[in-house]
PDB file of C-alpha atoms in Angstrom:
ATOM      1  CA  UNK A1484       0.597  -4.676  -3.465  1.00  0.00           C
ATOM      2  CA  UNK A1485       0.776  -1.082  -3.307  1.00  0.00           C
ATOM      3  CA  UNK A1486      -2.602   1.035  -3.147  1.00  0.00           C
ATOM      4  CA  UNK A1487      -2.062   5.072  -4.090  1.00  0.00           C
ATOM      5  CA  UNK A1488      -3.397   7.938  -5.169  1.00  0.00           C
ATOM      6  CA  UNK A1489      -2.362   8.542  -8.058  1.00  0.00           C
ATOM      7  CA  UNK A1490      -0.245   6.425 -11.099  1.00  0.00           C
ATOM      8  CA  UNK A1491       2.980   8.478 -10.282  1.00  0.00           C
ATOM      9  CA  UNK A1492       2.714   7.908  -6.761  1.00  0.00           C
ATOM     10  CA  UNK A1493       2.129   4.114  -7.743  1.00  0.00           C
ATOM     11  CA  UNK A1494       5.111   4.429 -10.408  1.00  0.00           C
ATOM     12  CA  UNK A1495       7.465   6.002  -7.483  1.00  0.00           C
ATOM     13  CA  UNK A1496       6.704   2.119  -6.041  1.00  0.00           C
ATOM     14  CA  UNK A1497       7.518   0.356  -9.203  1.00  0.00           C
ATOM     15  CA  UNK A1498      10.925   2.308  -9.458  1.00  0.00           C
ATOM     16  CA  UNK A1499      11.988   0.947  -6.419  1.00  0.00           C
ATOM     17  CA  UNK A1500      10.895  -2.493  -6.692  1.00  0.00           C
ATOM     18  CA  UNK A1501       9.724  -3.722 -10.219  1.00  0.00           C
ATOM     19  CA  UNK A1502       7.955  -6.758  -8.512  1.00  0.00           C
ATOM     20  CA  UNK A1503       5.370  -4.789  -6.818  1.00  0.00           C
ATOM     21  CA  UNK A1504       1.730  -4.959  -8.077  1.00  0.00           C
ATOM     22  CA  UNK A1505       0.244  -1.760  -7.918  1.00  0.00           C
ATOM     23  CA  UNK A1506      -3.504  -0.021  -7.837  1.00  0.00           C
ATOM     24  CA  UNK A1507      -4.017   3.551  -8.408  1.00  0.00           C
ATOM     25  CA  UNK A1508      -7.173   6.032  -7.899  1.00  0.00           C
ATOM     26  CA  UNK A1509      -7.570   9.322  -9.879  1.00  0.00           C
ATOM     27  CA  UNK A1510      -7.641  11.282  -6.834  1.00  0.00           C
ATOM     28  CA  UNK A1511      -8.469  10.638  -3.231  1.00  0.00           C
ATOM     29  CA  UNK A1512     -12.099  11.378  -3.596  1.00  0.00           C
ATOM     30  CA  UNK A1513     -11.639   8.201  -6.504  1.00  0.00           C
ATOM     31  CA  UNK A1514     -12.039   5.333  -3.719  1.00  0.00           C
ATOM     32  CA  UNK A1515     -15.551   3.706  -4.740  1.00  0.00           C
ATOM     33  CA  UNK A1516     -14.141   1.625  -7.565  1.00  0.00           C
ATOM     34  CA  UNK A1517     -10.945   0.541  -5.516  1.00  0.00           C
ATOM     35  CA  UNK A1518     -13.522  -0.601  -2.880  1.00  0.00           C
ATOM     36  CA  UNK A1519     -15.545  -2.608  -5.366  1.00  0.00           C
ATOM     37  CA  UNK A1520     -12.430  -3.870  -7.129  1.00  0.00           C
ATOM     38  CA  UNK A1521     -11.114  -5.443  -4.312  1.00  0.00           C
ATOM     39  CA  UNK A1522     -14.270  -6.363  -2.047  1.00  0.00           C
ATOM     40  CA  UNK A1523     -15.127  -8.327  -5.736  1.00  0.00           C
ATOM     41  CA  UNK A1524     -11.807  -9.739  -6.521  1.00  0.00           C
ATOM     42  CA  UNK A1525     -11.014 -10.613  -2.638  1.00  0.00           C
ATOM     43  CA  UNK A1526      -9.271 -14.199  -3.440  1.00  0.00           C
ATOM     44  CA  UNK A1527      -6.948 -12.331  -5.961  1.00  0.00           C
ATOM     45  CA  UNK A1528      -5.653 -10.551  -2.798  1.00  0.00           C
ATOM     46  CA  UNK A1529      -5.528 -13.535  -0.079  1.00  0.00           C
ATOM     47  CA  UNK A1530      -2.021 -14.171   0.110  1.00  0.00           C
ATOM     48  CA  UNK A1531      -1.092 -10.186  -0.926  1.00  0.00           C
ATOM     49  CA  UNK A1532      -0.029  -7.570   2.132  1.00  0.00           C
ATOM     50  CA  UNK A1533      -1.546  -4.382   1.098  1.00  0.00           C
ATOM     51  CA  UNK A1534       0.339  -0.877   1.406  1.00  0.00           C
ATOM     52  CA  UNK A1535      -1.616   2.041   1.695  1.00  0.00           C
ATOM     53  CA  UNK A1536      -0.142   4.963   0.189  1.00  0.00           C
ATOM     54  CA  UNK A1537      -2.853   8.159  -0.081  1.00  0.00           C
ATOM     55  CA  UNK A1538      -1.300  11.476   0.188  1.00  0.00           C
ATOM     56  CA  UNK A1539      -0.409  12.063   3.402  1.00  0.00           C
ATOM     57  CA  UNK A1540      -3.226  15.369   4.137  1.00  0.00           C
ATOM     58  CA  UNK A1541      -6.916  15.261   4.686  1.00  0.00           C
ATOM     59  CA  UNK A1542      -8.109  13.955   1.445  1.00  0.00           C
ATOM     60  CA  UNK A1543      -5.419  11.091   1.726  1.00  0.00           C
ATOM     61  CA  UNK A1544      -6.414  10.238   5.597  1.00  0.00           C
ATOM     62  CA  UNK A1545      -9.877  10.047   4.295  1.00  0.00           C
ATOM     63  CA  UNK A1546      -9.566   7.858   1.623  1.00  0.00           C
ATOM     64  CA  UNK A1547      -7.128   5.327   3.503  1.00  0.00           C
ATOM     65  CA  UNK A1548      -9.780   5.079   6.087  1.00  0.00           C
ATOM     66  CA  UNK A1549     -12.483   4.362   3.336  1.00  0.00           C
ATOM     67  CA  UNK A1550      -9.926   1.650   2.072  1.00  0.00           C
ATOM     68  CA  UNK A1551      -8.778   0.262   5.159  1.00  0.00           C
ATOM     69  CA  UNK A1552     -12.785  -0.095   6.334  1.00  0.00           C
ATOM     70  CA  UNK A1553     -13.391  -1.963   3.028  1.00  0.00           C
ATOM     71  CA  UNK A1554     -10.272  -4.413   3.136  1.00  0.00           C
ATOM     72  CA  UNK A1555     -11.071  -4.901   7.260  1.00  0.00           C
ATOM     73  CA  UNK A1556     -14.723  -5.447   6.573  1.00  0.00           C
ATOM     74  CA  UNK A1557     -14.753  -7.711   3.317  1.00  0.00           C
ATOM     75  CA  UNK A1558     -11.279  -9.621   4.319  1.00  0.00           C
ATOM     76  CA  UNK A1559      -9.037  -8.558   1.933  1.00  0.00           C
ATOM     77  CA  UNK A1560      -5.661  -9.476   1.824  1.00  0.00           C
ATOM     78  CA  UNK A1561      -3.857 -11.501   4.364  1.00  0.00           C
ATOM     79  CA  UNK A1562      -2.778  -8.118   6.183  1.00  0.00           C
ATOM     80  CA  UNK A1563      -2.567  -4.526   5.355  1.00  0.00           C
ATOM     81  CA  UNK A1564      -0.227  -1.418   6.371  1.00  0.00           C
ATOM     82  CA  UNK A1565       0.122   2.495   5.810  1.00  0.00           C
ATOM     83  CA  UNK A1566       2.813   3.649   4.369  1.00  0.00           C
ATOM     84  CA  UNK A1567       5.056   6.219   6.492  1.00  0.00           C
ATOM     85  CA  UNK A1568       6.624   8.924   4.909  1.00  0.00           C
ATOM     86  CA  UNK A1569      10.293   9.478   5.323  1.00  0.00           C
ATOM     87  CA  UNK A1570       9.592  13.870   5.680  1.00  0.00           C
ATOM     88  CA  UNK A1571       7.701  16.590   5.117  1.00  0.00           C
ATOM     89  CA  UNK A1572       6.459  15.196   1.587  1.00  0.00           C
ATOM     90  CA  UNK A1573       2.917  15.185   0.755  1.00  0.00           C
ATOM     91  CA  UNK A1574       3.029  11.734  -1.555  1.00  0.00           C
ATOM     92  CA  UNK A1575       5.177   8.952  -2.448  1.00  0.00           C
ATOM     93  CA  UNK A1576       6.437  10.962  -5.887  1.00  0.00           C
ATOM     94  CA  UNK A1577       7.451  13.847  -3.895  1.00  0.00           C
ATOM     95  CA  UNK A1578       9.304  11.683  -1.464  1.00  0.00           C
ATOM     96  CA  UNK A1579      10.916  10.006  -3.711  1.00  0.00           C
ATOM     97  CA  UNK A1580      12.248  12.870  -5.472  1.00  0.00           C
ATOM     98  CA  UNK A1581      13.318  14.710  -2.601  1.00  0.00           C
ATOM     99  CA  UNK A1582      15.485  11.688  -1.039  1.00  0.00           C
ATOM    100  CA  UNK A1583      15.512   8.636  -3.077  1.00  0.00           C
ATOM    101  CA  UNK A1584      17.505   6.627  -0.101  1.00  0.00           C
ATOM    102  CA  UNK A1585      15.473   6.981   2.596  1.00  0.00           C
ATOM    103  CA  UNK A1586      12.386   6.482   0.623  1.00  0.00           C
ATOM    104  CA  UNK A1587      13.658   3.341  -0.556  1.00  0.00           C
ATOM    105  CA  UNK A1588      15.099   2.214   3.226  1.00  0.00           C
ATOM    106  CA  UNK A1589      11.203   2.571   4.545  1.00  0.00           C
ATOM    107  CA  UNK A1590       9.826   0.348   1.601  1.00  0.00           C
ATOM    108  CA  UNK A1591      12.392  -2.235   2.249  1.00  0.00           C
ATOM    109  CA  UNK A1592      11.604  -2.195   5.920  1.00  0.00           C
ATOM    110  CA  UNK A1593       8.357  -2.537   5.420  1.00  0.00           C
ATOM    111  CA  UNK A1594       8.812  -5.357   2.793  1.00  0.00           C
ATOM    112  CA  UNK A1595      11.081  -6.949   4.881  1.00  0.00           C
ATOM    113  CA  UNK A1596       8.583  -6.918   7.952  1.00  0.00           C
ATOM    114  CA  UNK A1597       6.034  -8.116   5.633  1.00  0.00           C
ATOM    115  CA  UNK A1598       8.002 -11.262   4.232  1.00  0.00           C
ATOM    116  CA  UNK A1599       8.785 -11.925   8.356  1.00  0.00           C
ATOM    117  CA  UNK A1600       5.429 -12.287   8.881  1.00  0.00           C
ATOM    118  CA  UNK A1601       4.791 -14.188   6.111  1.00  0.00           C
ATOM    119  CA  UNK A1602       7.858 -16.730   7.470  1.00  0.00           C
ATOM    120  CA  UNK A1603       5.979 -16.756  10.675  1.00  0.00           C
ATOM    121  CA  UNK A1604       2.766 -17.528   9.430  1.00  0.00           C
ATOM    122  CA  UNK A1605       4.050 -20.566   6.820  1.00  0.00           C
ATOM    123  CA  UNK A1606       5.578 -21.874   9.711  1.00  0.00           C
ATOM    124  CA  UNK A1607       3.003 -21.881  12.791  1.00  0.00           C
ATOM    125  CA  UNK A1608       0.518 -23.274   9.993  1.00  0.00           C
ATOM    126  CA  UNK A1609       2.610 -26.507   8.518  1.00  0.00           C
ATOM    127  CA  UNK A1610       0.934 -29.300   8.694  1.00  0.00           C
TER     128      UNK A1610
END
């Protein structure tokens, strides 16, 4: 599940992979709603690992720590990460346009960590 800032960052996600769920603000200042959304619908996310992907500037850093305090605080999600831009790009749109490959080689690392853990944790907690 995929967390931006904006519907074309969250789109740049969905080119990628068509699978991934994704929630986007209006803006970085746009977090309250996110917050309630998902401090409200917590056992939608249980089994979910959640991607944070602000813009990477102030704003972005802001609201990601808004989020992340929310999903830490309420228990949302069964883990959470922030996404790390491949260059010099500002959002996920903007590093997807300027290189496609390794935009799409740090998702799938990150995917692939994800489902590792996920492996780990099905297996440590069979009964």
């Amino acid at each position: 599940m995929v967390i931006s800032e904006s519907i074309l960052d969250a789109l740049s996600f969905r080119e990628i992979d068509e699978n991934v769920g994704i929630i986007a603000l209006t803006g970085a200042t746009k977090t309250r709603q996110v917050k309630d959304y998902l401090a409200k619908h917590k056992e939608q996310f249980a089994d979910k690992h959640l991607l944070i992907a602000m813009d990477d500037d102030q704003a972005g850093w802001k609201a990601t720590r808004d989020i992340v305090n929310t999903i830490e605080e309420d228990g949302v999600g069964e883990n959470w990460s922030v996404f790390d831009y491949t260059s010099e790009t500002k959002d996920a749109n903007e590093n997807l346009q300027q290189n496609r490959k390794a935009f799409t080689k740090t998702y799938n690392q990150m995917a692939a960590r994800t489902k590792q853990h996920e492996r780990v944790m099905a297996i440590e907690h069979e009964p």
